[in-house]
Short mmCIF file of C-alpha atoms and ligand atoms in Angstrom, two decimals:
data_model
loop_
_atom_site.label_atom_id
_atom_site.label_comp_id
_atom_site.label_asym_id
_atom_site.label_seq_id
_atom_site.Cartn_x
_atom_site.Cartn_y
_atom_site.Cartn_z
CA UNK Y 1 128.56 62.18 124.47
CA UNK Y 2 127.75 64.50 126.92
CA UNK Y 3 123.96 65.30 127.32
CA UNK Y 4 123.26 68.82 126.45
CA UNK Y 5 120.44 70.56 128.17
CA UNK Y 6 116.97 70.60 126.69
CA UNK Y 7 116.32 74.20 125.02
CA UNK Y 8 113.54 76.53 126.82
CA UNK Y 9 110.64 76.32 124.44
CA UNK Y 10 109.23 79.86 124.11
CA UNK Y 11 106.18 80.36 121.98
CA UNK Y 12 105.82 83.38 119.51
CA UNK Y 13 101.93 84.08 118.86
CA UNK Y 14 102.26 86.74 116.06
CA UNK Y 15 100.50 87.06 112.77
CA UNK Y 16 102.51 89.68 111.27
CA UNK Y 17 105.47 86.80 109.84
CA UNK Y 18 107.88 89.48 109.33
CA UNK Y 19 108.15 90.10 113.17
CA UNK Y 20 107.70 86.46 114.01
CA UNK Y 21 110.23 85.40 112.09
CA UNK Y 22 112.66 87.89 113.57
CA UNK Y 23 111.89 87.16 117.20
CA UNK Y 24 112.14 83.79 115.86
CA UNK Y 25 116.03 83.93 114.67
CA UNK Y 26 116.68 86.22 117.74
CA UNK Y 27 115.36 83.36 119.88
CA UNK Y 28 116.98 81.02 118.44
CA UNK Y 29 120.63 82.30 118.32
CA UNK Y 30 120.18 82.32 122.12
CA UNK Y 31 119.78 78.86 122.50
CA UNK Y 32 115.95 79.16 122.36
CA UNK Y 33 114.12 76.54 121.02
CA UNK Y 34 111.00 78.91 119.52
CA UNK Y 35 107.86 78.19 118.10
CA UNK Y 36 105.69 80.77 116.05
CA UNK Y 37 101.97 79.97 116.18
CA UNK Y 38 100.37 82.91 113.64
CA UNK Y 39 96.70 82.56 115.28
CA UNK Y 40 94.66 81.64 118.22
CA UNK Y 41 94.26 77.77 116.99
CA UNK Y 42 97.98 77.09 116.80
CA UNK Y 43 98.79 78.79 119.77
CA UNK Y 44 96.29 77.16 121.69
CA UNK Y 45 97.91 73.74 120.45
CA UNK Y 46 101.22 74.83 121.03
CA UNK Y 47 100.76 75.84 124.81
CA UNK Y 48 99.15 72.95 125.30
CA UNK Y 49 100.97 70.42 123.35
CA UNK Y 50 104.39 71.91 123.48
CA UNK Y 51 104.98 73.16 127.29
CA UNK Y 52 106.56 76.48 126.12
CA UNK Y 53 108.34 78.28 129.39
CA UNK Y 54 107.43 81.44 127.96
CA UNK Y 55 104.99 83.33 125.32
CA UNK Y 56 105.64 86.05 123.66
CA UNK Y 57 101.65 87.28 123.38
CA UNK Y 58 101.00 89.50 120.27
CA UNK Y 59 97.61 91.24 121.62
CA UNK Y 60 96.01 91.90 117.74
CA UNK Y 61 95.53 88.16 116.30
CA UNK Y 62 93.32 87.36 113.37
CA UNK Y 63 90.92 84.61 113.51
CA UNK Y 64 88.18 86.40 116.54
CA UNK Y 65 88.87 87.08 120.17
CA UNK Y 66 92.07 89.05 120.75
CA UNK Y 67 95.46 87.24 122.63
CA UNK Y 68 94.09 88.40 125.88
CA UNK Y 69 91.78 85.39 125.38
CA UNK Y 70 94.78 83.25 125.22
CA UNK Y 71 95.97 85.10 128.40
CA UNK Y 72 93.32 84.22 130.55
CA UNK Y 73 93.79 81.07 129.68
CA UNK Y 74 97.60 80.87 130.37
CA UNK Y 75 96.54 81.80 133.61
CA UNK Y 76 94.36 79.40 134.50
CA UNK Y 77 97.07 76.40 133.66
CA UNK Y 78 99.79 78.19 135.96
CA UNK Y 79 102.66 78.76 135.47
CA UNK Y 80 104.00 80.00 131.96
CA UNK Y 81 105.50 83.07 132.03
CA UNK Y 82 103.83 85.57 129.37
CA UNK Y 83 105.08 88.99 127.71
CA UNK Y 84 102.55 90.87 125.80
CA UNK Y 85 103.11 92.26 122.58
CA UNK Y 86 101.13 95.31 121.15
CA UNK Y 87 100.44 98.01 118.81
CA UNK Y 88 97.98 99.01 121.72
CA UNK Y 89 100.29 101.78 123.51
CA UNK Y 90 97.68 102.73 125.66
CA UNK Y 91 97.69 102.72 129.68
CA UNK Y 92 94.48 101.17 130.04
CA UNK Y 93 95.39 98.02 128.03
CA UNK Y 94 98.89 98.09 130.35
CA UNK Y 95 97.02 97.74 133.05
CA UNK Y 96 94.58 95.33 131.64
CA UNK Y 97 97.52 93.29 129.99
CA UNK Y 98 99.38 93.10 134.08
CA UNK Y 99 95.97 92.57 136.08
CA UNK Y 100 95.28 89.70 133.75
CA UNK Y 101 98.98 88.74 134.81
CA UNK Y 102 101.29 89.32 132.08
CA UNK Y 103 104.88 89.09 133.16
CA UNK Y 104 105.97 92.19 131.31
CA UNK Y 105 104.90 93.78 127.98
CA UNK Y 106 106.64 95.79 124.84
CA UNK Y 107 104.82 97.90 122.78
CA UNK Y 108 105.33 98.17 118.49
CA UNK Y 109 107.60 98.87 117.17
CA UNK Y 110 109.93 97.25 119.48
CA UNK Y 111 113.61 96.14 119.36
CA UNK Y 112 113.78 92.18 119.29
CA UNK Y 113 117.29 93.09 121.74
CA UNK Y 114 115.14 94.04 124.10
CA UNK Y 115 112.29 91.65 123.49
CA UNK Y 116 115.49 88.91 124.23
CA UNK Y 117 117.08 91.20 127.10
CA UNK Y 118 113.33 90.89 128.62
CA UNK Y 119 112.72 87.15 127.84
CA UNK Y 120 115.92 86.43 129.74
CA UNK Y 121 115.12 88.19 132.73
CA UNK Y 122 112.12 87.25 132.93
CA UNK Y 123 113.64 83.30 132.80
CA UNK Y 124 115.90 83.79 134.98
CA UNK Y 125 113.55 85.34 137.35
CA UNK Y 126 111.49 82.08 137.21
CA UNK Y 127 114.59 79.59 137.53
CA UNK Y 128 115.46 81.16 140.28
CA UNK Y 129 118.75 81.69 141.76
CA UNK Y 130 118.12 78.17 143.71
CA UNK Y 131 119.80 79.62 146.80
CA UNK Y 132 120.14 76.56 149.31
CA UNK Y 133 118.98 79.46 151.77
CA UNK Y 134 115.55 79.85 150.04
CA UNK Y 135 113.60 79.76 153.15
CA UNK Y 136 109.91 79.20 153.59
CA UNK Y 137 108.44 82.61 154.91
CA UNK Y 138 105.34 82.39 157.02
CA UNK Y 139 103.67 85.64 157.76
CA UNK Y 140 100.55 84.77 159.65
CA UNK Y 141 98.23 83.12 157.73
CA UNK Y 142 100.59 83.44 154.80
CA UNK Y 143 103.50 80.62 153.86
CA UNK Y 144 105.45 81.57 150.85
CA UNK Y 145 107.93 78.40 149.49
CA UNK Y 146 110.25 79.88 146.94
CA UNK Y 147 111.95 76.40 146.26
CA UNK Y 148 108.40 74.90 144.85
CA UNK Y 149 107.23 78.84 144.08
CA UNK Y 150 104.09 78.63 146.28
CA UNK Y 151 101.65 80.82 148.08
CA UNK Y 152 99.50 79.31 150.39
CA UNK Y 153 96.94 81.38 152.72
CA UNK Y 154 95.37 78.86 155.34
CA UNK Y 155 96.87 76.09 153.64
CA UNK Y 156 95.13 76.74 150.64
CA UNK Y 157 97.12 77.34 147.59
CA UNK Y 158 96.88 80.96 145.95
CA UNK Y 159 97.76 80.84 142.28
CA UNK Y 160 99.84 83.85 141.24
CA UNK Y 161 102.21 85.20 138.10
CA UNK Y 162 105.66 85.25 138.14
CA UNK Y 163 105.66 88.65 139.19
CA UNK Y 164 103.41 88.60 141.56
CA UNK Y 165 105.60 85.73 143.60
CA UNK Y 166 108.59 87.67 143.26
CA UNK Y 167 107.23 90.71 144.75
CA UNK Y 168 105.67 88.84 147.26
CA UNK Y 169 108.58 87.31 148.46
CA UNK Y 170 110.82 90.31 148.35
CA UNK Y 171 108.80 92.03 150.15
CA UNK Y 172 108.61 88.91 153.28
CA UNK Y 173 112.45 88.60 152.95
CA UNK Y 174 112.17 92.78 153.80
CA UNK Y 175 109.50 92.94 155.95
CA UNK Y 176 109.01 95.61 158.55
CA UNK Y 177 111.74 97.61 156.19
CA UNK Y 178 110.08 100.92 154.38
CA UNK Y 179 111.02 99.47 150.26
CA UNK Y 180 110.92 102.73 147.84
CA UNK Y 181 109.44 101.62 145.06
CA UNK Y 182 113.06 102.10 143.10
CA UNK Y 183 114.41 99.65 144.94
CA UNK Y 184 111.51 97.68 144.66
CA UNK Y 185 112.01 97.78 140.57
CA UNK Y 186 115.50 97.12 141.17
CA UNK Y 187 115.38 93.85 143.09
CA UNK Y 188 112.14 92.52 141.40
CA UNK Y 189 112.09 93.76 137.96
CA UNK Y 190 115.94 94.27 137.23
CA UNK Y 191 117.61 96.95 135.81
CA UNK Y 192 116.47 95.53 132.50
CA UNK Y 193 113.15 96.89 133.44
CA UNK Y 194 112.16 99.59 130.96
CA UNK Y 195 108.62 100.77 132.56
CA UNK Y 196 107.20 102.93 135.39
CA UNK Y 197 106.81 102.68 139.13
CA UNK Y 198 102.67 102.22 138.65
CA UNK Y 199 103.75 98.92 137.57
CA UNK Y 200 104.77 97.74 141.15
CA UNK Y 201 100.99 99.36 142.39
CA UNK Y 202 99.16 97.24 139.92
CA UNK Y 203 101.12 93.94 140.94
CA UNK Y 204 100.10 94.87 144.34
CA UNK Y 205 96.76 95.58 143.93
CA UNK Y 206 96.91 91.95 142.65
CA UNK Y 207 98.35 90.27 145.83
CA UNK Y 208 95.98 92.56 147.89
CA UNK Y 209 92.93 91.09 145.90
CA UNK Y 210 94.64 87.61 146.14
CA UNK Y 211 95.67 87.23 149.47
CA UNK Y 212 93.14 89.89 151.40
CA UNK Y 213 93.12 91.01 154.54
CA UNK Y 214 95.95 87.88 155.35
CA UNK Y 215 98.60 90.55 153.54
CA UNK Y 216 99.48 93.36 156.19
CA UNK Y 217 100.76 95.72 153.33
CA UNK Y 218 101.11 99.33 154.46
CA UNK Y 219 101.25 101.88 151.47
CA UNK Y 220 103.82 104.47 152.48
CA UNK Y 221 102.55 107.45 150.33
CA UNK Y 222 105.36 108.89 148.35
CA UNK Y 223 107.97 106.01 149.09
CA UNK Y 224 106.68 102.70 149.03
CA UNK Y 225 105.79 99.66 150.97
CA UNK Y 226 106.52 98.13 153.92
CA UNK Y 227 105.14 94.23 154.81
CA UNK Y 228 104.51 93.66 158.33
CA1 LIG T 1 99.04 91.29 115.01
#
């Protein structure tokens, strides 16, 4: 018998069981192997216990704290790709939700189509097309390995999101290029990519902060970027 390959685990933290359990059949007609954890305990023991890929983050849990909690901690362990669920539609917990380095984010009410269009972006994203041709950029102090998915400034490693990488290394593969932020979007988001162009700014106000003054990143008002 032919071995099939294991399922992506992706964890569902959500109190509210009617939405849990429909992400949950969504997932799992997919091919998903999901998990619902309804509070902060269970979802603690299920990212550690159960190595999800990804977590869909409800931000309103029960039990004290909020899921941001459980973000920060995602963060610390690397890398698990997280999407951020919440009633919260307001900028300022947007921003919040991508500086603390969610992968992408839906706000309630949402369609679970687009919660799976998202998750499977975002997946592929992080498997990669594994081109042969992946090439280790350096850019001065700066060595970016897309087959192991690695920053290093000074040969010290730089953790960063999913998102973060994959801007950073679009932008290498393009430097000295002026990249509109549209075409940004395009190549690192995907045309599945539902939200605004302020997203891109935030992510690189996150590599800026990360990788200092190592990052020649010229802002090119009213375009875009361009790496040199
Ligand atoms: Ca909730």
């Amino acid at each position: 018998m032919a071995l099939s390959p294991e399922p992506i685990t992706i964890a569902i933290v959500e109190d509210d069981p009617d939405i849990a359990d429909l992400l949950n059949s969504y997932l799992r007609k997919e091919g998903y192997r999901s998990i619902i954890a309804p509070d902060m305990e269970r979802a603690r023991e299920i990212i550690s216990t159960m190595n999800p890929r990804l977590v869909l983050l409800d931000l309103g849990l029960p039990g004290g704290g909020d899921g941001l909690d459980i973000l920060r901690e995602i963060r610390i362990k690397g890398e698990v790709a997280v999407m951020v669920i919440t009633a919260r539609d307001s900028e300022l917990d947007r921003i919040v939700g991508l500086e603390l380095g969610a992968d992408d984010y839906v706000t309630k009410p949402f369609s679970p189509r687009e919660v799976v269009a998202r998750t499977k972006a975002i997946l592929r994203r992080m498997n990669g097309p594994k081109q042969t041709d992946a090439q280790k950029v350096v850019l001065g102090q700066i060595t970016i390995d897309p087959e192991q998915r690695r920053v290093e400034v000074n040969g010290k490693e730089i953790q960063t999101t999913v998102k973060e990488f994959d801007l950073l290394y679009y932008l290498a593969t393009n430097r000295r290029n002026a990249l509109s932020r549209d075409q940004i979007l395009e190549a690192v988001w995907g045309i599945e990519w539902f939200g605004d162009e302020r997203t891109i700014d935030v992510h690189v106000r996150q590599l800026r902060k990360k990788l200092g003054s190592s990052l020649e990143l010229t802002t090119l008002w009213g375009v875009g970027y361009r790496l040199d």
